[in-house]
Short mmCIF file of C-alpha atoms and ligand atoms in Angstrom, two decimals:
data_model
loop_
_atom_site.label_atom_id
_atom_site.label_comp_id
_atom_site.label_asym_id
_atom_site.label_seq_id
_atom_site.Cartn_x
_atom_site.Cartn_y
_atom_site.Cartn_z
CA MET A 1 0.00 0.00 0.00
CA THR A 2 1.25 3.45 -0.90
CA PRO A 3 1.56 5.60 2.22
CA ALA A 4 -0.86 8.52 2.35
CA ILE A 5 -1.17 11.98 3.81
CA TYR A 6 -4.44 13.67 4.65
CA LEU A 7 -4.61 17.46 4.72
CA VAL A 8 -6.11 19.74 7.32
CA LYS A 9 -9.56 20.97 6.25
CA GLY A 10 -9.23 23.88 3.83
CA ARG A 11 -5.51 23.24 3.20
CA ASP A 12 -6.13 21.68 -0.21
CA LYS A 13 -6.71 25.03 -1.95
CA SER A 14 -3.21 25.52 -3.30
CA LEU A 15 -3.02 21.93 -4.54
CA ARG A 16 -6.33 22.35 -6.35
CA ARG A 17 -4.68 25.31 -8.08
CA LYS A 18 -1.84 22.90 -8.99
CA HIS A 19 0.78 24.47 -6.76
CA PRO A 20 3.17 21.58 -5.95
CA TRP A 21 3.97 22.12 -2.25
CA VAL A 22 2.37 20.63 0.87
CA PHE A 23 3.53 22.32 4.08
CA SER A 24 3.91 20.36 7.32
CA ARG A 25 1.33 22.52 9.10
CA GLY A 26 -1.21 21.65 6.38
CA ILE A 27 -1.05 17.92 7.15
CA GLN A 28 -3.57 16.36 9.52
CA ARG A 29 -2.33 12.79 9.51
CA VAL A 30 0.07 10.44 7.79
CA GLU A 31 -0.91 6.83 7.05
CA GLY A 32 1.76 4.18 6.67
CA ASP A 33 5.39 4.92 7.35
CA PRO A 34 6.75 6.85 4.36
CA GLN A 35 10.54 7.01 4.17
CA SER A 36 12.50 10.05 3.01
CA GLY A 37 11.62 10.76 -0.61
CA GLU A 38 9.10 7.95 -0.96
CA THR A 39 6.01 8.55 -3.09
CA VAL A 40 2.79 9.15 -1.13
CA ASP A 41 -0.82 9.72 -2.11
CA VAL A 42 -2.19 13.09 -1.00
CA TYR A 43 -5.84 13.34 0.04
CA ALA A 44 -8.01 16.31 0.98
CA ASN A 45 -9.64 16.26 4.40
CA ASP A 46 -12.86 14.89 2.88
CA GLY A 47 -10.98 11.91 1.44
CA LYS A 48 -10.77 13.14 -2.16
CA TRP A 49 -7.55 12.02 -3.88
CA LEU A 50 -5.43 15.00 -4.96
CA ALA A 51 -1.91 14.04 -6.02
CA LYS A 52 1.16 11.81 -5.96
CA ALA A 53 3.94 13.49 -4.03
CA ALA A 54 7.40 12.88 -2.62
CA TYR A 55 7.50 12.79 1.18
CA SER A 56 10.14 14.82 2.94
CA PRO A 57 10.07 14.11 6.68
CA THR A 58 12.46 16.83 7.84
CA SER A 59 11.43 19.74 5.65
CA GLN A 60 8.76 22.40 6.24
CA ILE A 61 7.74 21.59 2.68
CA ARG A 62 6.68 18.12 3.76
CA ALA A 63 5.66 16.86 0.33
CA ARG A 64 6.26 17.98 -3.27
CA VAL A 65 3.86 16.90 -5.95
CA TRP A 66 5.10 14.76 -8.82
CA SER A 67 1.73 14.40 -10.50
CA PHE A 68 -1.88 15.48 -10.19
CA GLU A 69 -2.81 12.32 -12.12
CA LYS A 70 -3.07 8.85 -10.63
CA ARG A 71 0.03 7.25 -12.10
CA ASP A 72 3.21 5.49 -11.10
CA ILE A 73 6.28 7.62 -10.48
CA ASP A 74 8.67 5.45 -12.42
CA LYS A 75 11.10 5.62 -15.31
CA ALA A 76 8.29 6.19 -17.83
CA PHE A 77 7.10 9.17 -15.78
CA PHE A 78 10.54 10.79 -15.80
CA VAL A 79 11.05 10.04 -19.50
CA GLU A 80 7.78 11.81 -20.29
CA LYS A 81 8.71 14.88 -18.22
CA ILE A 82 12.19 15.11 -19.75
CA GLN A 83 10.84 14.78 -23.28
CA GLN A 84 8.26 17.47 -22.56
CA ALA A 85 10.92 19.79 -21.17
CA GLN A 86 13.12 19.28 -24.23
CA LEU A 87 10.18 19.94 -26.55
CA LEU A 88 9.32 23.19 -24.74
CA ARG A 89 12.84 24.47 -25.41
CA GLU A 90 13.42 23.33 -28.95
CA ASP A 91 12.52 26.64 -30.59
CA ILE A 92 14.82 28.70 -28.41
CA ILE A 93 17.65 26.17 -28.75
CA GLU A 94 17.35 26.67 -32.49
CA ARG A 95 16.81 30.45 -32.32
CA ASP A 96 19.78 31.18 -30.05
CA GLY A 97 22.06 28.42 -31.38
CA LEU A 98 22.40 26.83 -27.97
CA THR A 99 24.71 23.99 -27.01
CA GLY A 100 24.16 24.81 -23.34
CA TYR A 101 20.75 25.30 -21.78
CA ARG A 102 18.63 24.48 -18.74
CA LEU A 103 16.85 21.26 -19.57
CA ILE A 104 14.89 20.88 -16.32
CA ALA A 105 13.93 23.85 -14.16
CA ALA A 106 12.68 21.94 -11.12
CA GLU A 107 9.14 22.85 -10.00
CA SER A 108 8.66 24.90 -13.18
CA ASP A 109 9.06 21.69 -15.22
CA SER A 110 6.91 19.73 -12.76
CA LEU A 111 9.95 17.94 -11.36
CA PRO A 112 10.35 19.45 -7.86
CA GLY A 113 13.89 19.70 -6.59
CA ILE A 114 15.48 18.61 -9.88
CA THR A 115 17.60 21.05 -11.85
CA ILE A 116 19.43 19.79 -14.92
CA ASP A 117 21.64 21.83 -17.22
CA LYS A 118 22.90 20.43 -20.50
CA PHE A 119 26.37 21.50 -21.62
CA GLN A 120 27.13 19.78 -24.93
CA ASN A 121 26.92 16.06 -24.06
CA TYR A 122 27.20 16.59 -20.31
CA LEU A 123 24.06 16.64 -18.20
CA VAL A 124 24.67 18.29 -14.85
CA CYS A 125 22.13 17.51 -12.13
CA GLN A 126 21.42 19.39 -8.94
CA LEU A 127 19.08 17.39 -6.72
CA LEU A 128 17.62 19.45 -3.89
CA SER A 129 14.69 17.45 -2.52
CA ALA A 130 14.27 14.12 -0.75
CA GLY A 131 12.08 12.97 -3.66
CA ALA A 132 14.75 13.81 -6.20
CA GLU A 133 17.37 11.94 -4.17
CA HIS A 134 15.12 8.90 -3.66
CA ASN A 135 14.51 8.63 -7.42
CA LYS A 136 18.07 9.36 -8.51
CA ASN A 137 18.69 5.99 -10.20
CA VAL A 138 15.50 5.97 -12.21
CA LEU A 139 16.08 9.60 -13.16
CA VAL A 140 19.51 8.66 -14.53
CA GLU A 141 17.96 5.77 -16.48
CA ALA A 142 15.32 8.10 -17.90
CA LEU A 143 17.92 10.70 -18.89
CA LEU A 144 19.91 8.01 -20.71
CA GLU A 145 16.84 6.89 -22.60
CA CYS A 146 16.27 10.47 -23.79
CA PHE A 147 19.97 11.33 -24.32
CA PRO A 148 21.88 8.07 -24.86
CA GLU A 149 25.06 9.95 -25.86
CA CYS A 150 25.26 11.96 -22.66
CA ASN A 151 27.46 11.77 -19.61
CA ILE A 152 25.76 12.62 -16.34
CA TYR A 153 27.39 14.46 -13.46
CA GLU A 154 25.91 15.46 -10.11
CA ARG A 155 26.54 18.86 -8.50
CA SER A 156 24.38 18.57 -5.39
CA ASP A 157 26.86 20.58 -3.32
CA VAL A 158 24.30 23.00 -1.97
CA ALA A 159 23.52 23.87 1.63
CA VAL A 160 19.72 23.76 1.23
CA ARG A 161 19.89 19.96 0.98
CA LYS A 162 20.23 20.00 4.74
CA LYS A 163 16.62 21.13 5.09
CA GLU A 164 15.64 17.93 3.30
CA GLY A 165 17.89 15.85 5.57
CA LEU A 166 20.40 15.25 2.77
CA GLU A 167 24.19 15.43 2.68
CA GLN A 168 25.94 17.40 -0.04
CA THR A 169 27.27 15.22 -2.82
CA VAL A 170 29.06 15.48 -6.17
CA GLY A 171 30.30 12.97 -8.71
CA VAL A 172 29.81 11.03 -11.92
CA LEU A 173 26.38 9.40 -12.25
CA HIS A 174 27.09 7.99 -15.70
CA GLY A 175 29.89 8.02 -18.27
CA ASP A 176 32.97 10.20 -18.24
CA THR A 177 34.28 12.69 -15.71
CA PRO A 178 33.77 16.14 -17.25
CA PRO A 179 36.95 17.81 -18.54
CA GLU A 180 38.02 21.14 -17.05
CA SER A 181 36.60 22.96 -20.03
CA VAL A 182 33.41 22.11 -21.93
CA ILE A 183 32.82 24.78 -24.54
CA ILE A 184 29.22 25.75 -25.18
CA GLU A 185 27.83 28.36 -27.51
CA GLU A 186 24.97 30.85 -27.13
CA ASN A 187 24.08 33.62 -29.58
CA GLY A 188 27.36 32.96 -31.40
CA VAL A 189 29.45 33.46 -28.25
CA LYS A 190 31.66 30.58 -27.04
CA ILE A 191 31.84 29.97 -23.31
CA SER A 192 34.07 27.56 -21.45
CA VAL A 193 32.26 25.79 -18.60
CA ASP A 194 34.03 24.07 -15.72
CA ILE A 195 31.37 21.59 -14.61
CA ILE A 196 33.29 20.23 -11.63
CA ASN A 197 34.64 23.47 -10.11
CA GLY A 198 32.40 26.20 -11.50
CA HIS A 199 29.62 27.90 -9.56
CA LYS A 200 26.28 26.06 -9.33
CA THR A 201 26.23 23.65 -12.27
CA GLY A 202 29.08 25.53 -13.97
CA PHE A 203 27.54 28.53 -15.71
CA TYR A 204 24.79 31.15 -15.22
CA LEU A 205 22.61 30.26 -18.18
CA ASP A 206 19.74 32.33 -16.79
CA GLN A 207 21.27 35.65 -17.88
CA ARG A 208 21.59 34.66 -21.55
CA ASP A 209 18.72 36.81 -22.83
CA SER A 210 19.86 39.83 -20.82
CA ARG A 211 23.42 39.38 -22.04
CA LYS A 212 22.14 39.48 -25.60
CA GLU A 213 19.99 42.56 -24.96
CA SER A 214 22.92 44.33 -23.31
CA MET A 215 24.79 44.42 -26.62
CA LYS A 216 22.77 47.31 -27.99
CA TYR A 217 24.05 49.64 -25.25
CA VAL A 218 27.78 49.05 -25.58
CA LYS A 219 29.10 50.08 -28.99
CA ASP A 220 32.21 52.28 -28.59
CA LYS A 221 31.52 52.53 -24.87
CA ASP A 222 33.61 52.20 -21.75
CA VAL A 223 32.01 49.29 -19.87
CA LEU A 224 32.37 48.15 -16.26
CA ASN A 225 31.14 44.57 -15.82
CA CYS A 226 30.62 44.03 -12.08
CA PHE A 227 30.42 40.45 -10.73
CA SER A 228 31.65 39.20 -14.10
CA TYR A 229 32.10 35.51 -13.23
CA THR A 230 33.56 33.91 -16.41
CA GLY A 231 33.01 36.95 -18.57
CA GLY A 232 29.30 36.69 -19.46
CA PHE A 233 28.23 40.26 -20.14
CA GLY A 234 31.82 41.28 -20.84
CA LEU A 235 32.08 38.84 -23.74
CA TYR A 236 28.88 40.18 -25.28
CA ALA A 237 30.21 43.72 -24.78
CA LEU A 238 33.35 42.83 -26.75
CA LYS A 239 31.20 41.26 -29.45
CA GLY A 240 29.00 44.36 -29.43
CA GLY A 241 31.95 46.64 -30.14
CA ALA A 242 32.67 48.10 -26.72
CA LYS A 243 35.70 50.38 -26.60
CA ARG A 244 36.92 48.86 -23.32
CA VAL A 245 35.58 46.37 -20.78
CA ILE A 246 36.65 45.99 -17.18
CA ASN A 247 35.49 42.66 -15.71
CA ALA A 248 35.53 42.63 -11.92
CA ASP A 249 35.06 39.59 -9.69
CA VAL A 250 36.53 38.11 -6.50
CA SER A 251 37.05 34.68 -8.03
CA GLN A 252 40.42 34.32 -9.74
CA PRO A 253 39.49 31.02 -11.47
CA ALA A 254 36.40 32.74 -12.89
CA LEU A 255 38.54 35.66 -14.14
CA ASP A 256 41.06 33.25 -15.69
CA THR A 257 38.21 31.56 -17.55
CA ALA A 258 36.85 34.97 -18.57
CA LYS A 259 40.18 35.76 -20.21
CA TYR A 260 40.28 32.34 -21.86
CA ASN A 261 36.73 32.93 -23.11
CA ALA A 262 37.78 36.22 -24.73
CA GLU A 263 40.60 34.32 -26.45
CA ILE A 264 38.53 31.42 -27.80
CA ASN A 265 36.10 33.93 -29.28
CA GLU A 266 39.07 35.66 -30.92
CA PHE A 267 37.98 39.03 -29.60
CA ASP A 268 40.64 41.70 -29.86
CA ILE A 269 41.71 42.27 -26.26
CA SER A 270 45.05 43.89 -27.05
CA LYS A 271 45.88 47.34 -25.65
CA LYS A 272 43.90 46.55 -22.51
CA ARG A 273 40.60 46.52 -24.37
CA ALA A 274 39.55 43.87 -21.85
CA VAL A 275 40.73 43.91 -18.26
CA PHE A 276 40.15 41.11 -15.73
CA LEU A 277 40.27 42.57 -12.27
CA ASN A 278 40.31 40.60 -9.04
CA ALA A 279 38.41 43.02 -6.81
CA ASP A 280 35.60 43.29 -4.30
CA VAL A 281 32.97 45.25 -6.19
CA PHE A 282 31.78 47.08 -3.06
CA LYS A 283 35.28 48.48 -2.52
CA LEU A 284 36.07 48.98 -6.19
CA LEU A 285 33.02 51.18 -6.82
CA ARG A 286 33.98 53.40 -3.88
CA GLU A 287 37.54 53.66 -5.18
CA TYR A 288 36.32 54.69 -8.61
CA ARG A 289 33.99 57.23 -7.03
CA ASP A 290 36.74 58.71 -4.88
CA GLN A 291 39.13 58.84 -7.85
CA GLY A 292 36.51 60.35 -10.14
CA THR A 293 36.71 57.45 -12.65
CA LYS A 294 33.57 57.36 -14.85
CA PHE A 295 31.99 54.81 -17.19
CA ASP A 296 29.46 54.87 -20.03
CA VAL A 297 27.89 51.52 -19.14
CA ILE A 298 27.84 49.54 -15.90
CA VAL A 299 26.58 45.96 -15.59
CA MET A 300 25.53 45.06 -12.05
CA ASP A 301 24.80 41.34 -11.74
CA PRO A 302 25.52 40.40 -8.13
CA PRO A 303 24.97 37.05 -6.41
CA LYS A 304 21.74 36.51 -4.49
CA PHE A 305 21.64 38.98 -1.58
CA VAL A 306 18.27 37.85 -0.17
CA SER A 307 18.31 34.22 0.94
CA SER A 308 15.36 34.28 3.34
CA LYS A 309 12.54 36.61 4.37
CA ASN A 310 14.58 37.47 7.47
CA ASN A 311 17.28 39.21 5.47
CA LEU A 312 15.06 40.96 2.93
CA THR A 313 15.87 44.38 4.42
CA SER A 314 19.63 43.89 4.60
CA GLY A 315 19.60 42.36 1.13
CA ALA A 316 17.62 45.28 -0.26
CA ASN A 317 20.15 47.64 1.31
CA GLY A 318 22.96 45.75 -0.42
CA TYR A 319 21.27 46.24 -3.79
CA LYS A 320 20.66 49.91 -3.00
CA ASP A 321 24.26 50.50 -2.03
CA ILE A 322 25.91 49.06 -5.14
CA ASN A 323 23.37 50.61 -7.49
CA MET A 324 23.78 54.02 -5.86
CA LEU A 325 27.54 53.77 -6.27
CA ALA A 326 27.15 52.66 -9.90
CA MET A 327 24.91 55.64 -10.64
CA GLN A 328 27.46 57.98 -9.09
CA ILE A 329 30.23 56.78 -11.39
CA LEU A 330 28.22 56.80 -14.61
CA LYS A 331 28.71 59.62 -17.10
CA PRO A 332 25.59 61.72 -17.76
CA GLY A 333 23.45 59.75 -20.22
CA GLY A 334 25.16 56.53 -19.18
CA THR A 335 23.46 53.15 -18.95
CA LEU A 336 23.05 51.00 -15.85
CA LEU A 337 22.14 47.37 -16.53
CA THR A 338 21.11 46.06 -13.15
CA TYR A 339 19.76 42.70 -12.00
CA SER A 340 18.50 40.84 -8.96
CA CYS A 341 18.34 37.05 -8.83
CA SER A 342 16.75 37.08 -5.35
CA GLY A 343 13.40 35.38 -5.78
CA LEU A 344 12.14 36.88 -2.53
CA MET A 345 12.64 40.38 -3.90
CA SER A 346 9.77 41.14 -6.27
CA ALA A 347 10.25 43.14 -9.44
CA ASP A 348 8.19 45.94 -7.81
CA LEU A 349 10.43 46.02 -4.77
CA PHE A 350 13.54 45.97 -6.94
CA GLN A 351 12.19 48.94 -8.87
CA LYS A 352 11.69 50.80 -5.56
CA VAL A 353 15.23 49.94 -4.47
CA ILE A 354 16.60 51.41 -7.70
CA ALA A 355 14.45 54.49 -7.13
CA ASP A 356 15.91 54.89 -3.63
CA ALA A 357 19.41 54.41 -5.02
CA ALA A 358 18.76 57.21 -7.54
CA LEU A 359 17.63 59.56 -4.76
CA ASP A 360 20.70 58.82 -2.66
CA ALA A 361 23.00 59.12 -5.68
CA GLY A 362 21.44 62.49 -6.47
CA ARG A 363 20.89 61.46 -10.10
CA SER A 364 17.82 61.50 -12.31
CA VAL A 365 17.26 57.93 -13.51
CA LYS A 366 14.88 56.57 -16.17
CA PHE A 367 13.86 52.95 -16.61
CA VAL A 368 14.14 52.18 -20.32
CA GLU A 369 13.91 48.38 -20.48
CA ARG A 370 12.96 45.42 -18.30
CA PHE A 371 14.54 41.98 -18.24
CA GLU A 372 13.72 38.51 -16.99
CA GLN A 373 15.42 35.14 -16.76
CA ALA A 374 16.17 33.47 -20.09
CA ALA A 375 13.41 31.54 -21.83
CA ASP A 376 14.72 28.08 -20.88
CA HIS A 377 14.16 29.11 -17.24
CA LEU A 378 10.44 29.05 -17.89
CA ILE A 379 7.74 29.74 -15.30
CA ASP A 380 4.74 27.50 -14.66
CA THR A 381 1.51 29.45 -14.18
CA ALA A 382 0.83 27.44 -11.02
CA TYR A 383 4.25 28.19 -9.54
CA PRO A 384 4.91 31.94 -9.59
CA GLU A 385 7.96 31.41 -7.33
CA GLY A 386 9.69 30.22 -10.49
CA PHE A 387 10.09 33.88 -11.50
CA TYR A 388 13.23 35.00 -9.67
CA LEU A 389 15.49 36.96 -11.97
CA LYS A 390 14.63 40.52 -12.97
CA GLY A 391 16.52 43.48 -14.23
CA PHE A 392 16.36 46.96 -15.67
CA ALA A 393 18.19 49.03 -18.19
CA CYS A 394 18.32 52.53 -16.74
CA LYS A 395 19.54 55.77 -18.27
CA VAL A 396 21.27 57.92 -15.71
CA LEU A 397 21.31 61.70 -16.23
N1 SAH B 401 27.23 38.04 -14.59
C1 SAH B 401 27.68 36.69 -14.53
C2 SAH B 401 27.16 35.94 -13.30
C3 SAH B 401 27.49 36.58 -11.99
S1 SAH B 401 27.36 35.51 -10.63
C4 SAH B 401 27.33 35.98 -15.82
O1 SAH B 401 26.64 36.55 -16.70
O2 SAH B 401 27.75 34.81 -15.99
C5 SAH B 401 27.99 36.44 -9.32
C6 SAH B 401 29.51 36.60 -9.25
O3 SAH B 401 29.79 37.52 -8.22
C7 SAH B 401 30.33 35.36 -8.95
O4 SAH B 401 31.26 35.16 -9.96
C8 SAH B 401 31.08 35.70 -7.62
O5 SAH B 401 32.43 35.21 -7.61
C9 SAH B 401 31.06 37.18 -7.65
N2 SAH B 401 31.13 37.90 -6.37
C10 SAH B 401 30.47 37.64 -5.21
N3 SAH B 401 30.71 38.61 -4.30
C11 SAH B 401 31.56 39.50 -4.89
C12 SAH B 401 32.15 40.73 -4.48
N4 SAH B 401 31.92 41.25 -3.26
N5 SAH B 401 32.93 41.40 -5.36
C13 SAH B 401 33.15 40.91 -6.59
N6 SAH B 401 32.61 39.75 -7.03
C14 SAH B 401 31.82 39.06 -6.20
#
């Protein structure tokens, strides 16, 4: 018998709207003895069957829905989801000439806790939920049925696994160990990805669309690319004809790859057209301000500053601080391309933060364009939390 959970009266509303999470406080009773990650049936208080979900005994999110249909959660289930996900992305893979893209965006692809990026013939998995961990072997089998040529590597070295009672883990799940450099292409730009040592699964695919849009602001301009990682926006700036690009990051391996990326694209980086600067952006911006150094374009793509509701205020202040400083060192008429990947900070709030930054910087600032995560990081209508990355192009007078 499949174990079952019965919800508190009235706590079935979100599931009826196809949101995939069941919180511990919404559960009235558990029948059977479900183990970590095991599939359970979810019932409303009145006994109506609602969903198949993965049980997570230690997490506040006590169960995550696999399916709102009565079906087995087996290899065939995962094959169907993976095929669907691939199909949903085929047009943008073609349009943007992608050899690297997000194949599975967890809840947004109806596979809670499972993120999979495809870099050439390497599939890189990040498994964040008990259900994902429990089904790891069948997931690997399903991936191999869909992509028989692929090697599979796990990068589940993320702290949030603790909430699900899971240890961090990395390693080969199938095939070869990834080489230090797997070169992918997006919009005609080549990017070297270090799957084993890079951040997250190796590369920030989610900024692809914004990187492309940034190109129209950079021709003949002096560009400061803050939080550059392996070059990202800086590479597009070089492609877009920027006069000079300074890439700033605290990670030396990322900067080394950024330089290598400029080389494999055969961009002209002689005469210091591209600079790779190991610097703390918070300090660097102040130094530039104090020295009176000015730029035409500044890209501001920091890591996530808001990790929980408790640090929303301090995170918002972090965004305000760096954006204020960026505004202060932009030439009149300059462009600020600014982003927030903090899901807990709404686009509205981010807009207010930029407005506050403008006030404190003493500059008049106009929003001219809005950005979102790239199209392979799609958003399910039932799961608005899937929208996390937003940005603005601002003109600063
Ligand atoms: N824009 C990049 C992604 C940026 S990810 C792209 O398009 O690919 C955020 C980066 O910020 C990481 O590379 C991290 O090393 C860097 N970082 C974090 N804190 C920093 C700080 N205080 N100063 C400079 N870089 C920082």
